[in-house]
Short mmCIF file of C-alpha atoms and ligand atoms in Angstrom, two decimals:
data_model
loop_
_atom_site.label_atom_id
_atom_site.label_comp_id
_atom_site.label_asym_id
_atom_site.label_seq_id
_atom_site.Cartn_x
_atom_site.Cartn_y
_atom_site.Cartn_z
CA MET S 11 -71.33 145.13 -48.14
CA SER S 12 -70.61 147.95 -50.50
CA SER S 13 -73.21 148.02 -53.21
CA GLY S 14 -71.19 150.18 -55.64
CA PRO S 15 -68.78 147.68 -57.21
CA LEU S 16 -71.35 144.89 -57.05
CA CYS S 17 -73.82 147.11 -58.83
CA GLY S 18 -71.14 147.77 -61.43
CA LEU S 19 -70.48 144.08 -61.87
CA ILE S 20 -74.17 143.30 -62.23
CA THR S 21 -74.51 146.11 -64.73
CA MET S 22 -71.52 144.78 -66.65
CA LEU S 23 -72.91 141.23 -66.74
CA GLY S 24 -76.30 142.54 -67.74
CA MET S 25 -74.83 144.74 -70.43
CA SER S 26 -72.61 142.10 -71.93
CA LYS S 27 -75.51 139.66 -72.03
CA MET S 28 -77.74 142.24 -73.63
CA SER S 29 -75.04 143.17 -76.14
CA ALA S 30 -74.45 139.54 -77.08
CA GLY S 31 -78.17 139.02 -77.63
CA GLU S 32 -78.71 141.90 -80.02
CA ALA S 33 -77.18 142.61 -83.39
CA PHE S 34 -77.11 144.86 -86.40
CA VAL S 35 -77.50 142.72 -89.50
CA THR S 36 -76.75 143.46 -93.14
CA LEU S 37 -76.58 141.43 -96.35
CA ALA S 38 -74.20 141.19 -99.30
CA THR S 39 -74.66 138.74 -102.18
CA THR S 40 -72.08 140.30 -104.53
CA ASP S 41 -68.63 141.87 -104.22
CA PRO S 42 -69.87 145.45 -104.86
CA TYR S 43 -72.48 145.08 -102.10
CA CYS S 44 -69.65 143.80 -99.84
CA MET S 45 -68.11 147.28 -100.23
CA GLY S 46 -71.37 148.71 -98.95
CA ALA S 47 -71.54 146.23 -96.07
CA THR S 48 -68.01 147.22 -95.04
CA VAL S 49 -69.12 150.83 -94.70
CA VAL S 50 -72.16 149.79 -92.66
CA ALA S 51 -69.88 148.00 -90.16
CA LYS S 52 -67.22 150.71 -90.03
CA SER S 53 -69.76 153.47 -89.53
CA LEU S 54 -71.50 151.52 -86.74
CA ARG S 55 -68.14 150.98 -85.00
CA ARG S 56 -67.10 154.60 -85.47
CA HIS S 57 -70.14 155.62 -83.45
CA GLY S 58 -69.46 153.10 -80.69
CA THR S 59 -72.26 150.59 -80.96
CA THR S 60 -72.38 148.10 -78.08
CA ARG S 61 -74.22 145.53 -80.23
CA GLN S 62 -72.85 142.73 -82.41
CA ILE S 63 -72.39 143.51 -86.11
CA VAL S 64 -73.30 140.67 -88.45
CA VAL S 65 -73.29 140.21 -92.21
CA MET S 66 -75.06 137.49 -94.17
CA VAL S 67 -73.26 136.57 -97.39
CA THR S 68 -73.84 134.09 -100.19
CA PRO S 69 -71.11 131.57 -101.15
CA ASN S 70 -70.33 133.30 -104.46
CA ILE S 71 -68.56 136.31 -102.95
CA SER S 72 -64.79 136.40 -103.50
CA GLU S 73 -62.30 135.27 -100.89
CA GLN S 74 -60.89 138.80 -100.82
CA SER S 75 -64.30 140.26 -99.98
CA ARG S 76 -64.87 137.68 -97.28
CA VAL S 77 -61.50 138.45 -95.69
CA SER S 78 -62.27 142.19 -95.71
CA LEU S 79 -65.67 141.56 -94.10
CA GLU S 80 -64.13 139.35 -91.40
CA LYS S 81 -61.96 142.29 -90.34
CA VAL S 82 -64.89 144.57 -89.56
CA PHE S 83 -67.81 142.26 -88.68
CA ASP S 84 -68.21 140.20 -85.50
CA GLU S 85 -69.82 137.44 -87.55
CA VAL S 86 -69.85 136.62 -91.27
CA ILE S 87 -72.66 134.13 -91.84
CA THR S 88 -72.88 132.25 -95.12
CA VAL S 89 -76.46 131.69 -96.20
CA ASP S 90 -77.39 129.63 -99.19
CA VAL S 91 -81.14 129.80 -99.62
CA MET S 92 -81.04 127.55 -102.66
CA ASP S 93 -79.98 124.61 -100.51
CA SER S 94 -82.10 125.20 -97.46
CA GLU S 95 -85.48 123.79 -98.53
CA ASP S 96 -86.47 121.72 -101.55
CA ARG S 97 -89.73 123.57 -102.00
CA LEU S 98 -87.94 126.88 -101.84
CA HIS S 99 -85.35 125.62 -104.27
CA LEU S 100 -87.99 124.67 -106.84
CA ALA S 101 -89.81 127.96 -106.44
CA LEU S 102 -86.62 129.92 -106.92
CA LEU S 103 -85.81 128.05 -110.11
CA GLY S 104 -89.04 129.41 -111.54
CA ARG S 105 -88.77 132.85 -109.98
CA PRO S 106 -85.11 133.84 -109.84
CA GLU S 107 -86.00 137.46 -108.99
CA LEU S 108 -87.09 136.31 -105.54
CA GLY S 109 -83.58 135.07 -104.77
CA THR S 110 -82.29 138.18 -103.04
CA THR S 111 -85.62 138.61 -101.23
CA PHE S 112 -85.36 135.13 -99.76
CA THR S 113 -81.78 135.80 -98.79
CA LYS S 114 -82.81 138.95 -96.92
CA ILE S 115 -85.68 137.33 -95.03
CA HIS S 116 -83.17 134.70 -93.95
CA CYS S 117 -82.32 137.23 -91.23
CA TRP S 118 -85.31 135.86 -89.27
CA THR S 119 -83.36 132.59 -88.84
CA LEU S 120 -80.64 134.29 -86.75
CA THR S 121 -82.24 133.05 -83.55
CA GLN S 122 -78.96 133.27 -81.62
CA TYR S 123 -80.03 136.92 -81.27
CA SER S 124 -83.17 138.04 -79.49
CA LYS S 125 -83.56 141.29 -81.40
CA CYS S 126 -81.89 142.76 -84.46
CA VAL S 127 -81.80 145.85 -86.61
CA PHE S 128 -81.46 145.15 -90.32
CA LEU S 129 -79.56 147.72 -92.37
CA ASP S 130 -79.33 147.55 -96.16
CA ALA S 131 -75.75 147.39 -97.43
CA ASP S 132 -76.32 150.77 -99.12
CA THR S 133 -76.76 152.65 -95.83
CA LEU S 134 -74.32 154.88 -93.95
CA VAL S 135 -74.67 155.36 -90.18
CA LEU S 136 -73.97 158.93 -89.04
CA CYS S 137 -74.28 158.63 -85.25
CA ASN S 138 -74.93 156.06 -82.54
CA VAL S 139 -78.34 154.50 -83.22
CA ASP S 140 -78.38 151.80 -80.49
CA GLU S 141 -81.64 153.27 -79.22
CA LEU S 142 -83.31 151.44 -82.12
CA PHE S 143 -83.17 148.29 -79.98
CA GLU S 144 -85.78 149.84 -77.68
CA ARG S 145 -88.29 149.39 -80.53
CA ASP S 146 -90.27 146.26 -81.31
CA GLU S 147 -90.86 144.22 -84.45
CA LEU S 148 -91.65 145.50 -86.98
CA SER S 149 -90.40 149.05 -86.71
CA ALA S 150 -89.34 150.92 -89.83
CA ALA S 151 -89.51 154.33 -91.47
CA PRO S 152 -92.02 155.28 -94.17
CA ASP S 153 -91.07 154.77 -97.79
CA PRO S 154 -90.72 158.13 -99.53
CA GLY S 155 -92.55 156.84 -102.63
CA TRP S 156 -95.59 155.47 -100.76
CA PRO S 157 -95.51 156.50 -97.10
CA ASP S 158 -98.19 153.95 -96.10
CA CYS S 159 -95.54 151.35 -96.85
CA PHE S 160 -92.42 151.11 -94.76
CA ASN S 161 -89.04 151.14 -96.46
CA SER S 162 -87.27 147.83 -95.87
CA GLY S 163 -83.75 149.30 -95.87
CA VAL S 164 -83.80 149.80 -92.08
CA PHE S 165 -86.01 147.75 -89.77
CA VAL S 166 -86.17 146.31 -86.26
CA PHE S 167 -87.12 142.63 -86.04
CA ARG S 168 -87.15 139.58 -83.78
CA PRO S 169 -85.53 136.47 -85.25
CA SER S 170 -88.01 133.58 -85.23
CA LEU S 171 -88.09 130.39 -87.29
CA GLN S 172 -91.86 130.52 -87.21
CA THR S 173 -91.97 134.03 -88.68
CA HIS S 174 -89.36 132.99 -91.25
CA LYS S 175 -91.51 130.04 -92.35
CA LYS S 176 -94.61 132.22 -92.62
CA LEU S 177 -92.71 134.75 -94.74
CA VAL S 178 -91.40 132.00 -97.04
CA ASN S 179 -94.91 130.57 -97.43
CA LEU S 180 -96.41 133.97 -98.16
CA ALA S 181 -93.77 134.59 -100.82
CA LEU S 182 -94.29 131.17 -102.39
CA GLN S 183 -98.07 131.58 -102.46
CA HIS S 184 -98.40 135.21 -103.48
CA GLY S 185 -94.95 136.41 -104.55
CA SER S 186 -94.23 140.04 -103.83
CA PHE S 187 -96.19 142.95 -105.28
CA ASP S 188 -92.97 144.84 -106.07
CA ARG S 189 -90.95 141.69 -106.83
CA GLY S 190 -88.65 142.48 -103.88
CA ASP S 191 -88.44 142.06 -100.13
CA GLN S 192 -90.17 145.37 -99.41
CA GLY S 193 -93.45 144.29 -101.06
CA LEU S 194 -93.38 140.96 -99.26
CA LEU S 195 -92.61 142.47 -95.85
CA ASN S 196 -95.30 145.13 -96.23
CA SER S 197 -97.89 142.46 -97.13
CA PHE S 198 -96.83 140.42 -94.10
CA PHE S 199 -96.68 143.29 -91.59
CA SER S 200 -99.77 144.84 -93.16
CA SER S 201 -100.99 146.64 -90.04
CA TRP S 202 -97.83 148.79 -89.91
CA PRO S 203 -99.38 151.99 -91.37
CA VAL S 204 -102.25 152.16 -88.87
CA GLU S 205 -101.55 150.07 -85.79
CA ASP S 206 -98.81 151.52 -83.61
CA ILE S 207 -97.04 154.84 -84.07
CA ALA S 208 -94.11 153.55 -81.95
CA LYS S 209 -93.29 151.26 -84.88
CA HIS S 210 -92.92 154.22 -87.20
CA LEU S 211 -89.28 155.22 -87.13
CA PRO S 212 -88.59 158.88 -87.79
CA PHE S 213 -87.56 159.44 -91.39
CA VAL S 214 -84.06 160.50 -90.27
CA TYR S 215 -83.32 156.82 -89.52
CA ASN S 216 -83.70 156.03 -93.22
CA LEU S 217 -83.07 159.21 -95.12
CA SER S 218 -83.11 158.31 -98.77
CA ALA S 219 -81.28 160.14 -101.48
CA ASN S 220 -84.38 160.88 -103.54
CA SER S 221 -85.95 162.93 -100.72
CA VAL S 222 -83.49 165.64 -101.72
CA TYR S 223 -85.23 166.31 -105.00
CA THR S 224 -88.77 165.29 -103.98
CA TYR S 225 -88.84 167.72 -101.01
CA LEU S 226 -85.76 169.94 -101.06
CA PRO S 227 -87.01 172.54 -98.49
CA ALA S 228 -87.55 169.76 -95.92
CA PHE S 229 -84.11 168.36 -96.65
CA LYS S 230 -82.59 171.83 -96.12
CA GLN S 231 -84.52 172.24 -92.88
CA PHE S 232 -84.06 168.78 -91.38
CA GLY S 233 -81.25 167.08 -93.35
CA HIS S 234 -78.65 167.90 -90.70
CA ASN S 235 -80.57 165.67 -88.24
CA ALA S 236 -79.95 162.60 -90.41
CA LYS S 237 -78.94 159.49 -88.46
CA ILE S 238 -78.83 156.90 -91.23
CA VAL S 239 -78.51 157.75 -94.92
CA HIS S 240 -79.86 155.26 -97.47
CA PHE S 241 -78.51 155.34 -101.02
CA LEU S 242 -81.71 153.84 -102.36
CA GLY S 243 -82.09 153.33 -106.10
CA PRO S 244 -80.04 151.97 -108.97
CA VAL S 245 -76.97 154.22 -108.49
CA LYS S 246 -74.89 153.48 -105.40
CA PRO S 247 -71.87 155.32 -103.96
CA TRP S 248 -69.63 152.53 -105.32
CA SER S 249 -71.21 152.59 -108.83
CA SER S 250 -69.17 153.97 -111.70
CA GLN S 251 -72.12 156.24 -112.50
CA ARG S 252 -72.08 159.34 -110.30
CA LEU S 253 -74.87 159.99 -107.81
CA ASP S 254 -76.14 163.49 -108.54
CA THR S 255 -77.55 164.14 -105.06
CA MET S 256 -76.07 164.19 -101.59
CA GLU S 257 -72.47 164.65 -102.74
CA GLU S 258 -71.55 165.36 -99.14
CA PHE S 259 -72.83 162.00 -97.94
CA VAL S 260 -71.22 160.23 -100.90
CA SER S 261 -67.81 161.67 -100.00
CA GLN S 262 -68.41 160.70 -96.37
CA TRP S 263 -69.21 157.19 -97.61
CA TRP S 264 -65.84 157.00 -99.46
CA LYS S 265 -63.99 158.37 -96.45
CA GLU S 266 -65.55 155.66 -94.31
CA TYR S 267 -64.75 153.01 -96.92
CA HIS S 268 -61.05 153.94 -96.94
CA SER S 269 -60.78 154.55 -93.20
CA HIS S 270 -58.85 152.22 -90.95
CA THR S 271 -61.08 150.06 -88.87
CA VAL S 272 -62.08 151.72 -85.64
CA LEU S 273 -61.83 148.83 -83.24
CA PRO S 274 -64.33 148.81 -80.40
CA ALA S 275 -62.93 149.65 -76.98
CA PRO S 276 -65.56 148.04 -74.78
CA MET S 277 -63.79 148.50 -71.43
CA THR S 278 -63.17 152.23 -71.95
CA GLN S 279 -66.69 152.59 -73.18
CA LEU S 280 -68.16 150.72 -70.22
CA SER S 281 -66.18 152.63 -67.61
CA GLN S 282 -67.27 155.85 -69.24
CA ASP S 283 -70.88 154.68 -69.13
CA TRP S 284 -70.63 154.01 -65.41
CA ASP S 285 -69.11 157.34 -64.40
N1 UDP Z 330 -78.55 143.11 -102.06
C1 UDP Z 330 -77.44 142.31 -102.31
N2 UDP Z 330 -77.13 142.01 -103.61
C2 UDP Z 330 -77.85 142.48 -104.66
C3 UDP Z 330 -78.96 143.29 -104.40
C4 UDP Z 330 -79.27 143.60 -103.10
O1 UDP Z 330 -76.76 141.89 -101.39
O2 UDP Z 330 -77.50 142.18 -105.81
C5 UDP Z 330 -78.90 143.39 -100.66
C6 UDP Z 330 -78.12 144.56 -100.08
O3 UDP Z 330 -78.03 144.43 -98.67
C7 UDP Z 330 -79.02 145.71 -100.46
C8 UDP Z 330 -80.39 145.12 -100.18
O4 UDP Z 330 -80.27 143.75 -100.61
O5 UDP Z 330 -78.75 146.88 -99.72
C9 UDP Z 330 -81.54 145.77 -100.92
O6 UDP Z 330 -81.17 146.11 -102.24
P1 UDP Z 330 -80.89 147.61 -102.69
O7 UDP Z 330 -80.31 148.36 -101.55
O8 UDP Z 330 -80.10 147.57 -103.96
O9 UDP Z 330 -82.36 148.13 -103.00
P2 UDP Z 330 -82.89 149.65 -102.86
O10 UDP Z 330 -82.68 150.05 -101.42
O11 UDP Z 330 -82.10 150.48 -103.81
O12 UDP Z 330 -84.34 149.53 -103.22
MN1 MN Z 331 -81.08 149.87 -100.18
#
């Protein structure tokens, strides 16, 4: 028996199973953020990810946005946190600011996947970052404003209904110290700053715009190693207000937005991988 082709077949089956079980996940609750999500998907495809690309949306987005997302994402999942649990519903009526936070932590309910990487809709992927799936929950990069907190724009997680429930309960009991998902997630994964250095992603996986003016020499030295850019803050590439930093990345963002979809070519990719 020749082991070569069989090996190849086994590898293929293994790979396709692995690819089906892991996904990049983003979120868009408004039409402008759908523009961002589109760029997340296109930039992941451009760099040949072998993983599924999934977007969670809320029912209010326009039909046009949904159609555009369906062209570039493997799955468009409608989530409506307001309907999911009565208790949650009541809490949200009193604390509307937690709405987007609850929508984001909904990613833990995607249990059809064994492991995921969440990317904010205001990120741009600059190279293949599939190696992120080698990391465990909860892996993330430090926040530039308070490096003992992780930034929740890019993180590796394991979907689990149990974890989701615990996160919801924590939010209902204590809210979030920054009124957003980042405060909640840092309270929940509170051992992140000290426990395991393997869960600290290098900063280049979540390079935020403000690092340019907070530490310009480092940006000049290391900026070219960036793997994922994060347009953190109130002004986004799609805002009418101009971003005054990282013009280069902003123009790359627009190029990606207007680019034609780069469809995945799994067979070519796989045969290349086996050579
Ligand atoms: N988001 C959304 N609609 C909103 C606000 C936020 O869909 O109105 C999602 C989107 O994926 C976004 C993420 O939540 O990237 C976090 O918000 P944002 O990126 O604006 O926060 P920042 O990174 O600037 O703190
Ligand atoms: Mn963001």
